[in-house]
């Protein structure tokens, strides 16, 4: 195939050059191969052997994944083992061989089709998704019907994995092997399971490539640039060399950045700032601190729901929050209550399809509708706060009444715990995210009701500019340095500070060097971001004077377009503090 350059979404940084390994799906037979009645017992034995082998493989995989990347990723295989125990599934397979006198392959194929139809007919999104698990298990049995020497080994050793999409089980299985160079997928987004896993295992990944799985074949050479979100198919030698040197530079840069993690978070004129980490898994705490985080500025608790096939209990929540609080102690941990709905539609929640999900039943709106679930979460957070380093953060607040309701519920949960003599931090701080333009305009009123605020710039910019940044037709309009964005953020930060309340930014904007300079100049001290970007931002902010950032912002606020603002920052900072962008 000729040289092609594709653009996707870089979800795990780094560069890899290597050969394609397409993940091959089992194609179930469409041929009904019959057998004689005296062959039936032998065929049943063949099926049982394949099922036994499948069980042994799943037990082994589950153990392996638990050891290598943690228990939270091994639950999927527990679910698969349960499917193998399912009496009706197993008897359907046997019945088809016995009654129709067919080969096991055909019986699996039929049963597969039947189960897919059953699951697809459910209205419940969660049950519907289970069809993939059944499919996964039946594929494994199907493959195991082949004699051992014929079974193709798809180990992806030192290869680049290309697929349409990876099921959570496939992602855990493949990426945990430690020898995958990179991942390139047709589907997926920043917060997909594969993206999170690739980031925590340091494997470059680009997703959302639309049709790469159809454009490549095994053995094609790929360059995956997870930093810039690009994939090159069969690049000419000169371009491959260029990327090999970019990779070298990037790897050196990573080493350099790690050194920065240990240096103090102070600007040249000794003004302190504090880098915090946004995380999705408890296992990320250690990595976040090694990158220089001074606390967990955002724990996206909705990811707890990704790790279980059923609704997590209060104990499940409590264990995870306690683990994070303990590992981060004495640094602060901001636990955000679930932010589901919108593009984060988790199956257990049974949220009906909405015509306009971004404006629908999301985040706190959902929690205030299902109050029992919300209370379970609040109780667990409170119980995990005994060491006094936990704060609660409420997403997507739109109006004052929502805060009042949250406070009432929070109060009643606290009373309940007191009655039961269960300890918690009575001074635990409650904060809200400013992500909706209406909340931004009300900052002066809302901030009086809470202990702190956190600006969620990902959503705030999307709603403020009316731009869906994942829609490539309009994503060019998503500009953190848009003059109107700067005005609103200035208002939020200044208003919070006037009320002597803490303010944090926890959207991607905090991880962008130019924006971070602007935020510093606007008086922000707490920058929460994906931990991999902390060293870069620390380097930028350590290389400039607070005074310069203040001056630059003053000038930027007089400009009319984001381009003028960008140019102004680059010129002024480069002129005064050239080191700031040396590594950025
Ligand atoms: C945000 O909106 O900026 C934010 C941090 O929340 P999330 O990215 O989880 O929606
Ligand atoms: Mg948000």
Coordinates of C-alpha atoms and ligand atoms in Angstrom, one line a residue:
X1 CA 0.0 0.0 0.0
X2 CA 1.1 3.5 -0.7
X3 CA 2.1 6.1 1.8
X4 CA -0.9 7.6 3.7
X5 CA -1.0 10.0 6.6
X6 CA -4.0 9.8 8.9
X7 CA -5.1 12.1 11.6
X8 CA -6.9 10.8 14.7
X9 CA -7.0 11.6 18.4
X10 CA -3.7 11.1 20.3
X11 CA -4.7 9.6 23.6
X12 CA -1.4 8.3 24.9
X13 CA 1.8 10.3 24.0
X14 CA 5.0 8.9 22.5
X15 CA 6.1 7.7 19.1
X16 CA 6.5 4.1 17.8
X17 CA 7.6 2.8 14.4
X18 CA 6.8 -0.9 13.7
X19 CA 4.8 -3.5 11.8
X20 CA 1.0 -3.9 11.9
X21 CA -0.6 -6.7 13.7
X22 CA -4.3 -6.7 12.8
X23 CA -6.5 -8.2 15.5
X24 CA -8.3 -11.0 13.8
X25 CA -11.9 -11.7 14.7
X26 CA -13.2 -15.2 14.6
X27 CA -15.4 -15.7 11.5
X28 CA -18.1 -18.2 12.5
X29 CA -18.9 -20.7 9.8
X30 CA -22.0 -20.4 7.7
X31 CA -21.7 -24.0 6.5
X32 CA -23.9 -26.5 8.2
X33 CA -21.7 -29.5 8.3
X34 CA -23.6 -32.7 9.4
X35 CA -22.2 -35.8 11.0
X36 CA -23.3 -39.4 11.4
X37 CA -25.2 -40.4 14.5
X38 CA -22.2 -42.5 15.6
X39 CA -20.0 -39.4 15.5
X40 CA -22.2 -37.4 17.9
X41 CA -20.4 -38.5 21.1
X42 CA -17.0 -37.8 19.7
X43 CA -18.2 -34.3 18.6
X44 CA -19.6 -33.6 22.1
X45 CA -16.3 -34.7 23.6
X46 CA -14.5 -32.3 21.2
X47 CA -16.8 -29.4 22.3
X48 CA -16.2 -30.3 26.0
X49 CA -12.4 -30.3 25.5
X50 CA -12.6 -26.8 23.9
X51 CA -14.7 -25.5 26.7
X52 CA -12.3 -27.0 29.3
X53 CA -9.4 -25.4 27.5
X54 CA -11.2 -22.1 27.4
X55 CA -11.9 -22.2 31.1
X56 CA -8.2 -23.0 31.8
X57 CA -7.1 -20.1 29.6
X58 CA -9.5 -17.6 31.2
X59 CA -8.4 -18.5 34.7
X60 CA -4.8 -18.1 33.6
X61 CA -5.4 -14.8 31.9
X62 CA -7.4 -13.4 34.9
X63 CA -4.5 -14.3 37.2
X64 CA -1.9 -12.8 34.9
X65 CA -3.8 -9.5 34.3
X66 CA -4.4 -9.2 38.1
X67 CA -0.7 -9.5 38.7
X68 CA 0.5 -7.3 35.9
X69 CA -2.0 -4.4 35.8
X70 CA -4.2 -4.8 38.8
X71 CA -7.4 -6.4 39.9
X72 CA -9.6 -3.6 38.4
X73 CA -8.8 -4.9 34.9
X74 CA -9.3 -8.6 35.6
X75 CA -13.0 -8.4 36.5
X76 CA -14.0 -8.9 32.8
X77 CA -12.5 -12.3 32.8
X78 CA -14.5 -13.2 35.9
X79 CA -17.6 -12.3 33.9
X80 CA -16.4 -14.5 31.1
X81 CA -15.9 -17.4 33.4
X82 CA -19.4 -17.0 34.6
X83 CA -20.7 -17.1 31.0
X84 CA -18.9 -20.5 30.7
X85 CA -20.9 -21.7 33.7
X86 CA -24.2 -20.7 32.1
X87 CA -26.2 -23.9 31.9
X88 CA -28.6 -22.7 29.2
X89 CA -25.8 -21.6 26.9
X90 CA -24.0 -24.9 27.3
X91 CA -27.1 -27.0 26.8
X92 CA -28.0 -25.0 23.7
X93 CA -24.6 -25.9 22.2
X94 CA -25.0 -29.6 23.1
X95 CA -28.6 -29.8 21.9
X96 CA -27.7 -28.5 18.5
X97 CA -25.0 -31.2 18.0
X98 CA -27.3 -33.9 19.3
X99 CA -30.5 -33.0 17.6
X100 CA -29.3 -31.6 14.3
X101 CA -26.2 -33.9 14.2
X102 CA -23.9 -31.1 13.2
X103 CA -20.3 -30.1 13.8
X104 CA -19.5 -28.1 17.0
X105 CA -18.5 -25.2 14.8
X106 CA -22.0 -24.9 13.3
X107 CA -23.6 -25.3 16.7
X108 CA -21.5 -22.4 18.1
X109 CA -22.3 -20.3 15.1
X110 CA -26.0 -20.9 15.6
X111 CA -26.0 -20.3 19.3
X112 CA -23.9 -17.2 18.8
X113 CA -26.5 -15.8 16.3
X114 CA -29.3 -16.6 18.7
X115 CA -27.7 -14.9 21.7
X116 CA -26.7 -11.8 19.7
X117 CA -30.3 -11.4 18.7
X118 CA -31.6 -11.9 22.3
X119 CA -29.1 -9.3 23.7
X120 CA -29.8 -6.8 20.9
X121 CA -33.5 -6.9 21.6
X122 CA -33.0 -5.6 25.1
X123 CA -33.8 -1.9 25.7
X124 CA -31.4 -1.8 28.5
X125 CA -28.0 -0.5 27.2
X126 CA -26.1 -2.5 29.8
X127 CA -27.7 -5.8 28.9
X128 CA -27.3 -5.0 25.2
X129 CA -23.5 -4.5 25.7
X130 CA -23.2 -8.0 27.2
X131 CA -23.5 -9.5 23.7
X132 CA -19.8 -8.6 23.3
X133 CA -18.9 -10.7 26.3
X134 CA -20.9 -13.7 25.0
X135 CA -19.3 -13.2 21.6
X136 CA -15.8 -13.1 23.2
X137 CA -16.3 -16.4 25.0
X138 CA -17.9 -18.2 22.1
X139 CA -15.1 -17.0 19.8
X140 CA -12.5 -18.4 22.3
X141 CA -14.3 -21.8 22.4
X142 CA -14.5 -21.8 18.6
X143 CA -10.8 -21.1 18.2
X144 CA -10.1 -23.9 20.7
X145 CA -11.9 -26.5 18.6
X146 CA -8.9 -26.3 16.3
X147 CA -5.9 -28.6 17.0
X148 CA -3.2 -26.8 19.0
X149 CA -0.8 -26.6 16.1
X150 CA -3.3 -24.9 13.8
X151 CA -4.4 -22.2 16.3
X152 CA -2.9 -19.0 15.1
X153 CA -0.9 -17.2 17.7
X154 CA -1.7 -13.5 17.6
X155 CA 0.8 -12.3 20.2
X156 CA 1.5 -8.9 18.7
X157 CA 5.0 -9.1 20.0
X158 CA 6.8 -5.9 19.2
X159 CA 4.0 -5.0 16.8
X160 CA 1.6 -2.1 16.5
X161 CA -1.9 -3.3 17.2
X162 CA -4.5 -2.1 14.7
X163 CA -8.2 -2.9 15.2
X164 CA -11.6 -1.4 14.6
X165 CA -12.2 -1.3 18.4
X166 CA -10.8 -3.2 21.3
X167 CA -13.1 -4.7 23.8
X168 CA -12.0 -4.0 27.4
X169 CA -11.0 -7.7 27.7
X170 CA -8.9 -7.5 24.6
X171 CA -7.3 -4.3 25.6
X172 CA -6.4 -5.6 29.0
X173 CA -5.1 -8.9 27.5
X174 CA -3.1 -7.4 24.7
X175 CA -1.7 -4.3 26.3
X176 CA -0.6 -6.0 29.5
X177 CA 1.8 -8.2 27.7
X178 CA 4.4 -5.5 27.8
X179 CA 5.6 -5.9 24.2
X180 CA 3.1 -3.9 22.2
X181 CA 4.7 -1.0 20.5
X182 CA 1.6 1.1 20.0
X183 CA -2.1 1.0 19.3
X184 CA -4.1 2.5 16.4
X185 CA -7.9 2.1 16.3
X186 CA -10.8 3.2 14.1
X187 CA -13.0 4.0 17.1
X188 CA -12.6 5.4 20.6
X189 CA -12.0 8.6 22.5
X190 CA -9.8 10.1 25.2
X191 CA -11.7 8.4 28.0
X192 CA -12.1 5.0 26.4
X193 CA -10.9 2.0 28.3
X194 CA -8.1 1.4 25.8
X195 CA -6.9 5.0 26.0
X196 CA -6.8 5.0 29.8
X197 CA -4.9 1.7 29.8
X198 CA -2.5 2.8 27.1
X199 CA -1.7 5.9 29.1
X200 CA -1.1 4.1 32.3
X201 CA 1.1 1.5 30.6
X202 CA 3.0 4.2 28.6
X203 CA 2.0 2.8 25.2
X204 CA 1.6 5.4 22.4
X205 CA -2.0 5.3 21.1
X206 CA -4.0 7.1 18.5
X207 CA -7.8 6.4 18.2
X208 CA -10.7 7.7 16.1
X209 CA -8.9 6.9 12.9
X210 CA -12.2 5.9 11.2
X211 CA -11.1 3.1 8.9
X212 CA -7.4 2.3 9.5
X213 CA -8.3 -1.3 10.2
X214 CA -9.5 -1.6 6.6
X215 CA -6.6 0.4 5.1
X216 CA -3.7 -1.7 6.4
X217 CA -2.7 -5.4 6.3
X218 CA -0.4 -7.4 8.5
X219 CA 3.2 -6.5 8.0
X220 CA 2.6 -2.9 6.8
X221 CA 4.9 -0.4 8.5
X222 CA 3.3 2.2 10.7
X223 CA 4.5 5.3 12.5
X224 CA 2.1 6.1 15.4
X225 CA 2.6 9.5 16.9
X226 CA 0.4 9.5 20.1
X227 CA 1.6 13.0 21.0
X228 CA 0.3 14.7 17.8
X229 CA -2.5 12.2 17.0
X230 CA -1.0 11.1 13.7
X231 CA -0.5 7.7 12.0
X232 CA 1.6 7.2 8.9
X233 CA 1.1 4.1 6.8
X234 CA 4.2 2.8 4.9
X235 CA 6.1 6.1 5.1
X236 CA 9.1 6.5 2.8
X237 CA 12.5 6.0 4.3
X238 CA 13.3 9.7 4.8
X239 CA 10.0 10.3 6.8
X240 CA 10.6 7.1 8.9
X241 CA 14.0 8.5 9.7
X242 CA 12.5 11.9 10.6
X243 CA 10.2 10.2 13.0
X244 CA 12.9 7.9 14.5
X245 CA 14.8 11.1 15.4
X246 CA 11.5 12.7 16.7
X247 CA 11.1 9.6 18.9
X248 CA 14.6 9.9 20.2
X249 CA 14.1 13.5 21.1
X250 CA 10.8 12.7 22.7
X251 CA 12.3 9.9 24.8
X252 CA 15.1 12.2 25.9
X253 CA 12.6 14.9 26.6
X254 CA 10.6 12.5 28.8
X255 CA 13.8 11.7 30.8
X256 CA 14.5 15.4 31.2
X257 CA 10.9 16.1 32.3
X258 CA 11.2 13.5 35.0
X259 CA 14.0 15.5 36.6
X260 CA 11.8 18.6 36.6
X261 CA 9.2 16.7 38.5
X262 CA 11.4 16.8 41.6
X263 CA 12.1 20.6 41.4
X264 CA 10.1 23.2 43.3
X265 CA 6.9 24.6 41.8
X266 CA 8.0 28.3 41.8
X267 CA 8.3 30.9 39.1
X268 CA 11.5 32.8 38.6
X269 CA 10.3 35.5 41.0
X270 CA 9.4 32.8 43.7
X271 CA 5.7 32.9 43.2
X272 CA 4.4 29.4 44.1
X273 CA 1.9 27.4 42.0
X274 CA 0.7 23.9 42.5
X275 CA 0.4 21.2 39.8
X276 CA -2.3 18.6 40.6
X277 CA -3.3 15.4 38.7
X278 CA -6.6 14.4 37.0
X279 CA -6.9 10.6 37.3
X280 CA -9.4 7.9 36.5
X281 CA -7.9 4.9 38.2
X282 CA -6.6 4.5 41.8
X283 CA -3.5 2.9 40.4
X284 CA -2.5 6.2 38.8
X285 CA -1.8 8.0 42.1
X286 CA 1.8 6.8 42.3
X287 CA 2.6 7.7 38.7
X288 CA 1.0 11.2 39.2
X289 CA 3.3 11.9 42.2
X290 CA 6.3 10.7 40.3
X291 CA 5.4 13.3 37.6
X292 CA 5.4 16.1 40.2
X293 CA 1.8 16.2 41.2
X294 CA 1.2 17.8 44.6
X295 CA -2.2 16.3 45.0
X296 CA -5.1 14.7 43.0
X297 CA -7.1 17.6 41.7
X298 CA -9.7 15.5 40.1
X299 CA -10.7 11.9 40.5
X300 CA -13.3 11.1 37.9
X301 CA -15.3 8.7 40.0
X302 CA -17.5 7.5 37.1
X303 CA -14.7 5.3 36.1
X304 CA -15.5 3.0 39.1
X305 CA -18.5 2.0 37.1
X306 CA -16.3 0.9 34.1
X307 CA -14.6 -1.6 36.3
X308 CA -17.5 -3.7 37.3
X309 CA -20.3 -5.4 35.4
X310 CA -22.8 -4.4 38.1
X311 CA -23.5 -1.3 40.2
X312 CA -20.7 -0.8 42.7
X313 CA -21.7 -1.0 46.4
X314 CA -20.9 1.6 49.0
X315 CA -18.0 -0.6 50.1
X316 CA -16.6 -0.7 46.5
X317 CA -16.7 3.1 46.4
X318 CA -15.2 3.4 49.9
X319 CA -12.3 1.0 49.2
X320 CA -11.3 3.0 46.1
X321 CA -11.6 6.4 47.7
X322 CA -9.7 5.2 50.8
X323 CA -6.9 3.7 48.7
X324 CA -6.5 7.0 46.8
X325 CA -6.7 9.1 50.0
X326 CA -4.1 6.9 51.7
X327 CA -1.7 6.8 48.8
X328 CA -1.9 10.5 48.3
X329 CA -1.7 11.4 52.0
X330 CA -1.1 14.0 53.2
X331 CA -1.7 15.7 49.8
X332 CA -5.3 16.6 49.0
X333 CA -7.6 14.5 46.9
X334 CA -10.6 16.0 45.1
X335 CA -13.2 13.3 44.5
X336 CA -15.8 14.3 41.9
X337 CA -19.2 12.7 42.2
X338 CA -20.2 10.8 39.1
X339 CA -20.3 12.7 35.9
X340 CA -22.4 10.3 33.7
X341 CA -24.6 11.2 30.8
X342 CA -23.6 13.1 27.7
X343 CA -20.9 11.2 26.0
X344 CA -20.2 9.2 29.2
X345 CA -23.1 6.9 29.0
X346 CA -22.3 4.0 31.4
X347 CA -24.4 0.9 30.8
X348 CA -25.3 0.3 34.5
X349 CA -27.2 3.6 34.6
X350 CA -29.8 2.7 32.1
X351 CA -30.0 6.3 30.8
X352 CA -32.4 6.5 28.0
X353 CA -31.1 7.8 24.7
X354 CA -31.7 11.6 24.7
X355 CA -32.0 13.8 21.6
X356 CA -29.3 16.1 22.9
X357 CA -27.2 14.3 25.4
X358 CA -24.7 17.2 26.1
X359 CA -27.7 19.3 27.3
X360 CA -29.5 16.4 29.0
X361 CA -29.4 14.3 32.1
X362 CA -25.7 14.7 33.0
X363 CA -23.6 14.7 36.1
X364 CA -25.3 16.4 39.1
X365 CA -28.6 16.4 37.3
X366 CA -28.4 12.6 37.2
X367 CA -27.3 12.4 40.9
X368 CA -30.2 14.5 42.1
X369 CA -32.6 12.3 40.2
X370 CA -31.2 9.1 41.6
X371 CA -30.6 10.3 45.2
X372 CA -30.1 6.9 46.8
X373 CA -27.1 6.3 44.4
X374 CA -25.8 9.8 45.2
X375 CA -26.1 9.2 48.9
X376 CA -24.2 5.9 48.7
X377 CA -21.4 7.8 47.0
X378 CA -21.4 10.7 49.5
X379 CA -21.3 8.3 52.4
X380 CA -18.3 6.5 50.9
X381 CA -16.5 9.7 50.3
X382 CA -17.2 10.9 53.8
X383 CA -16.0 7.6 55.3
X384 CA -12.8 7.9 53.3
X385 CA -12.1 11.4 54.6
X386 CA -10.9 10.4 58.1
X387 CA -7.4 11.4 57.4
X388 CA -8.6 14.9 56.5
X389 CA -7.2 15.0 52.9
X390 CA -10.4 14.4 50.9
X391 CA -12.6 17.1 49.3
X392 CA -15.9 16.6 47.5
X393 CA -16.4 18.1 44.0
X394 CA -19.8 18.4 42.3
X395 CA -19.9 18.5 38.4
X396 CA -22.1 20.5 36.1
X397 CA -23.8 22.9 38.5
X398 CA -26.2 25.2 36.7
X399 CA -28.1 27.0 39.4
X400 CA -28.0 27.8 43.1
X401 CA -30.9 25.5 43.9
X402 CA -28.8 22.5 42.9
X403 CA -26.1 23.5 45.4
X404 CA -28.7 23.9 48.1
X405 CA -30.1 20.4 47.4
X406 CA -26.6 18.9 47.4
X407 CA -25.8 20.6 50.8
X408 CA -29.0 19.3 52.3
X409 CA -28.3 15.7 51.2
X410 CA -24.7 16.1 52.3
X411 CA -25.9 17.3 55.7
X412 CA -28.3 14.4 56.1
X413 CA -25.6 11.8 55.2
X414 CA -23.3 13.4 57.7
X415 CA -26.0 13.2 60.4
X416 CA -26.6 9.6 59.6
X417 CA -22.9 8.8 60.0
X418 CA -22.7 10.7 63.3
X419 CA -25.7 8.7 64.6
X420 CA -24.0 5.5 63.7
X421 CA -20.7 6.8 65.2
X422 CA -18.9 6.3 61.9
X423 CA -15.9 8.6 61.8
X424 CA -15.4 11.2 59.0
X425 CA -13.8 14.6 58.6
X426 CA -16.4 17.1 59.9
X427 CA -14.6 19.9 58.1
X428 CA -14.5 18.2 54.7
X429 CA -14.7 20.8 52.0
X430 CA -17.4 20.9 49.4
X431 CA -16.7 22.5 46.0
X432 CA -18.5 22.8 42.7
X433 CA -17.3 22.7 39.1
X434 CA -17.9 25.8 37.0
X435 CA -18.5 24.2 33.6
X436 CA -21.8 25.7 32.5
X437 CA -21.9 29.4 31.3
X438 CA -24.8 30.1 33.6
X439 CA -22.8 29.0 36.6
X440 CA -19.8 31.1 35.4
X441 CA -22.0 34.2 35.3
X442 CA -23.3 33.4 38.8
X443 CA -19.8 32.8 40.3
X444 CA -20.2 35.6 42.8
X445 CA -23.4 34.0 44.2
X446 CA -22.4 30.3 43.9
X447 CA -18.9 30.7 45.4
X448 CA -20.4 32.0 48.7
X449 CA -22.2 28.7 49.2
X450 CA -19.2 26.4 48.8
X451 CA -15.6 26.0 50.1
X452 CA -13.9 26.2 46.7
X453 CA -14.6 26.1 43.0
X454 CA -12.9 24.2 40.2
X455 CA -13.2 25.4 36.6
X456 CA -13.8 22.6 34.1
X457 CA -12.6 24.2 31.0
X458 CA -13.3 21.3 28.7
X459 CA -17.0 21.7 29.2
X460 CA -17.0 25.4 29.9
X461 CA -15.3 26.2 26.6
X462 CA -17.6 23.7 24.8
X463 CA -20.7 25.3 26.2
X464 CA -19.5 28.9 26.1
X465 CA -18.4 28.7 22.5
X466 CA -21.2 26.3 21.5
X467 CA -18.5 24.0 19.9
X468 CA -18.3 20.2 20.1
X469 CA -14.6 19.6 19.9
X470 CA -15.0 16.0 18.9
X471 CA -16.9 17.1 15.8
X472 CA -14.3 17.7 13.2
X473 CA -16.5 20.0 11.2
X474 CA -16.4 22.6 14.0
X475 CA -13.5 21.6 16.2
X476 CA -11.3 24.4 14.7
X477 CA -13.6 26.8 16.7
X478 CA -12.6 25.2 20.1
X479 CA -10.2 27.8 21.3
X480 CA -9.1 28.1 24.9
X481 CA -7.5 31.4 24.1
X482 CA -10.6 32.9 22.6
X483 CA -11.0 36.5 24.0
X484 CA -14.4 35.7 25.4
X485 CA -13.0 32.6 27.2
X486 CA -10.3 34.7 28.8
X487 CA -12.9 37.3 29.9
X488 CA -15.1 34.7 31.6
X489 CA -12.2 32.9 33.3
X490 CA -10.8 36.2 34.5
X491 CA -14.2 36.9 36.0
X492 CA -14.4 33.5 37.7
X493 CA -10.9 33.6 39.2
X494 CA -11.1 37.2 40.4
X495 CA -14.5 36.7 41.9
X496 CA -13.4 33.6 43.8
X497 CA -10.3 35.3 45.1
X498 CA -12.4 38.3 46.2
X499 CA -14.4 35.9 48.3
X500 CA -11.1 34.4 49.6
X501 CA -12.1 31.0 48.2
X502 CA -9.7 28.6 46.5
X503 CA -10.0 28.2 42.7
X504 CA -8.6 25.4 40.6
X505 CA -8.6 24.7 36.8
X506 CA -9.0 21.1 36.0
X507 CA -9.6 21.0 32.3
X508 CA -7.1 20.3 29.5
X509 CA -6.4 24.1 29.3
X510 CA -4.2 23.8 32.4
X511 CA -2.0 21.4 30.4
X512 CA -1.4 23.8 27.5
X513 CA 1.7 25.9 27.8
X514 CA 0.4 29.2 26.4
X515 CA -2.9 28.8 28.3
X516 CA -1.1 27.9 31.6
X517 CA 0.9 31.2 31.3
X518 CA -2.4 33.1 30.9
X519 CA -4.0 31.3 33.8
X520 CA -1.0 32.1 36.0
X521 CA -1.2 35.7 34.9
X522 CA -4.9 35.7 35.9
X523 CA -3.8 34.7 39.4
X524 CA -4.5 30.9 39.2
X525 CA -2.3 28.8 41.5
X526 CA -3.7 25.3 41.2
X527 CA -3.4 23.6 37.9
X528 CA -4.9 20.2 37.6
X529 CA -4.2 18.1 34.5
X530 CA -3.5 14.7 33.1
X531 CA -0.3 13.8 35.0
X532 CA 1.8 13.2 31.9
X533 CA 1.7 16.9 31.2
X534 CA 2.7 18.1 34.6
X535 CA 6.5 18.2 34.0
X536 CA 5.9 20.3 30.8
X537 CA 3.8 22.8 32.6
X538 CA 6.1 22.9 35.5
X539 CA 9.0 23.6 33.2
X540 CA 7.1 26.5 31.5
X541 CA 5.9 28.1 34.7
X542 CA 9.3 27.7 36.4
X543 CA 11.0 29.5 33.5
X544 CA 9.0 32.7 33.6
X545 CA 8.3 35.5 36.1
X546 CA 4.8 35.8 37.5
X547 CA 5.2 39.5 36.8
X548 CA 5.7 38.8 33.1
X549 CA 2.6 36.5 33.0
X550 CA 0.6 39.3 34.6
X551 CA 1.8 41.9 32.0
X552 CA 1.1 39.5 29.1
X553 CA -2.4 38.9 30.3
X554 CA -3.1 42.6 30.6
X555 CA -2.1 43.0 27.0
X556 CA -3.9 39.8 25.9
X557 CA -7.1 41.1 27.3
X558 CA -7.0 44.1 25.0
X559 CA -6.7 41.9 21.9
X560 CA -9.5 40.9 19.6
X561 CA -8.8 37.4 18.4
X562 CA -7.2 34.2 19.7
X563 CA -4.6 34.3 17.1
X564 CA -3.5 37.8 18.2
X565 CA -3.5 36.5 21.8
X566 CA -1.3 33.5 21.0
X567 CA 1.2 35.6 19.0
X568 CA 1.3 38.2 21.8
X569 CA 2.2 35.5 24.4
X570 CA 4.7 33.8 22.3
X571 CA 6.5 37.0 21.4
X572 CA 6.6 38.4 24.8
X573 CA 7.6 35.2 26.6
X574 CA 10.1 34.2 24.0
X575 CA 11.7 37.6 24.3
X576 CA 11.9 37.7 28.0
X577 CA 12.2 34.0 29.0
X578 CA 13.4 32.0 26.0
X579 CA 13.9 28.8 28.2
X580 CA 10.1 28.5 28.8
X581 CA 9.5 26.8 25.4
X582 CA 12.7 24.9 25.1
X583 CA 10.9 21.7 26.0
X584 CA 7.3 22.6 25.5
Ligands
LIG1 C1 -13.9 19.6 32.3 O1 -15.0 19.6 31.8 O2 -13.0 20.5 32.1 C2 -13.6 18.5 33.2 C3 -12.4 18.4 33.8 O3 -14.4 17.5 33.3 P1 -14.5 16.2 32.2 O4 -13.3 16.4 31.3 O5 -14.4 15.0 33.1 O6 -15.8 16.4 31.6
LIG2 MG1 -16.6 18.3 32.5

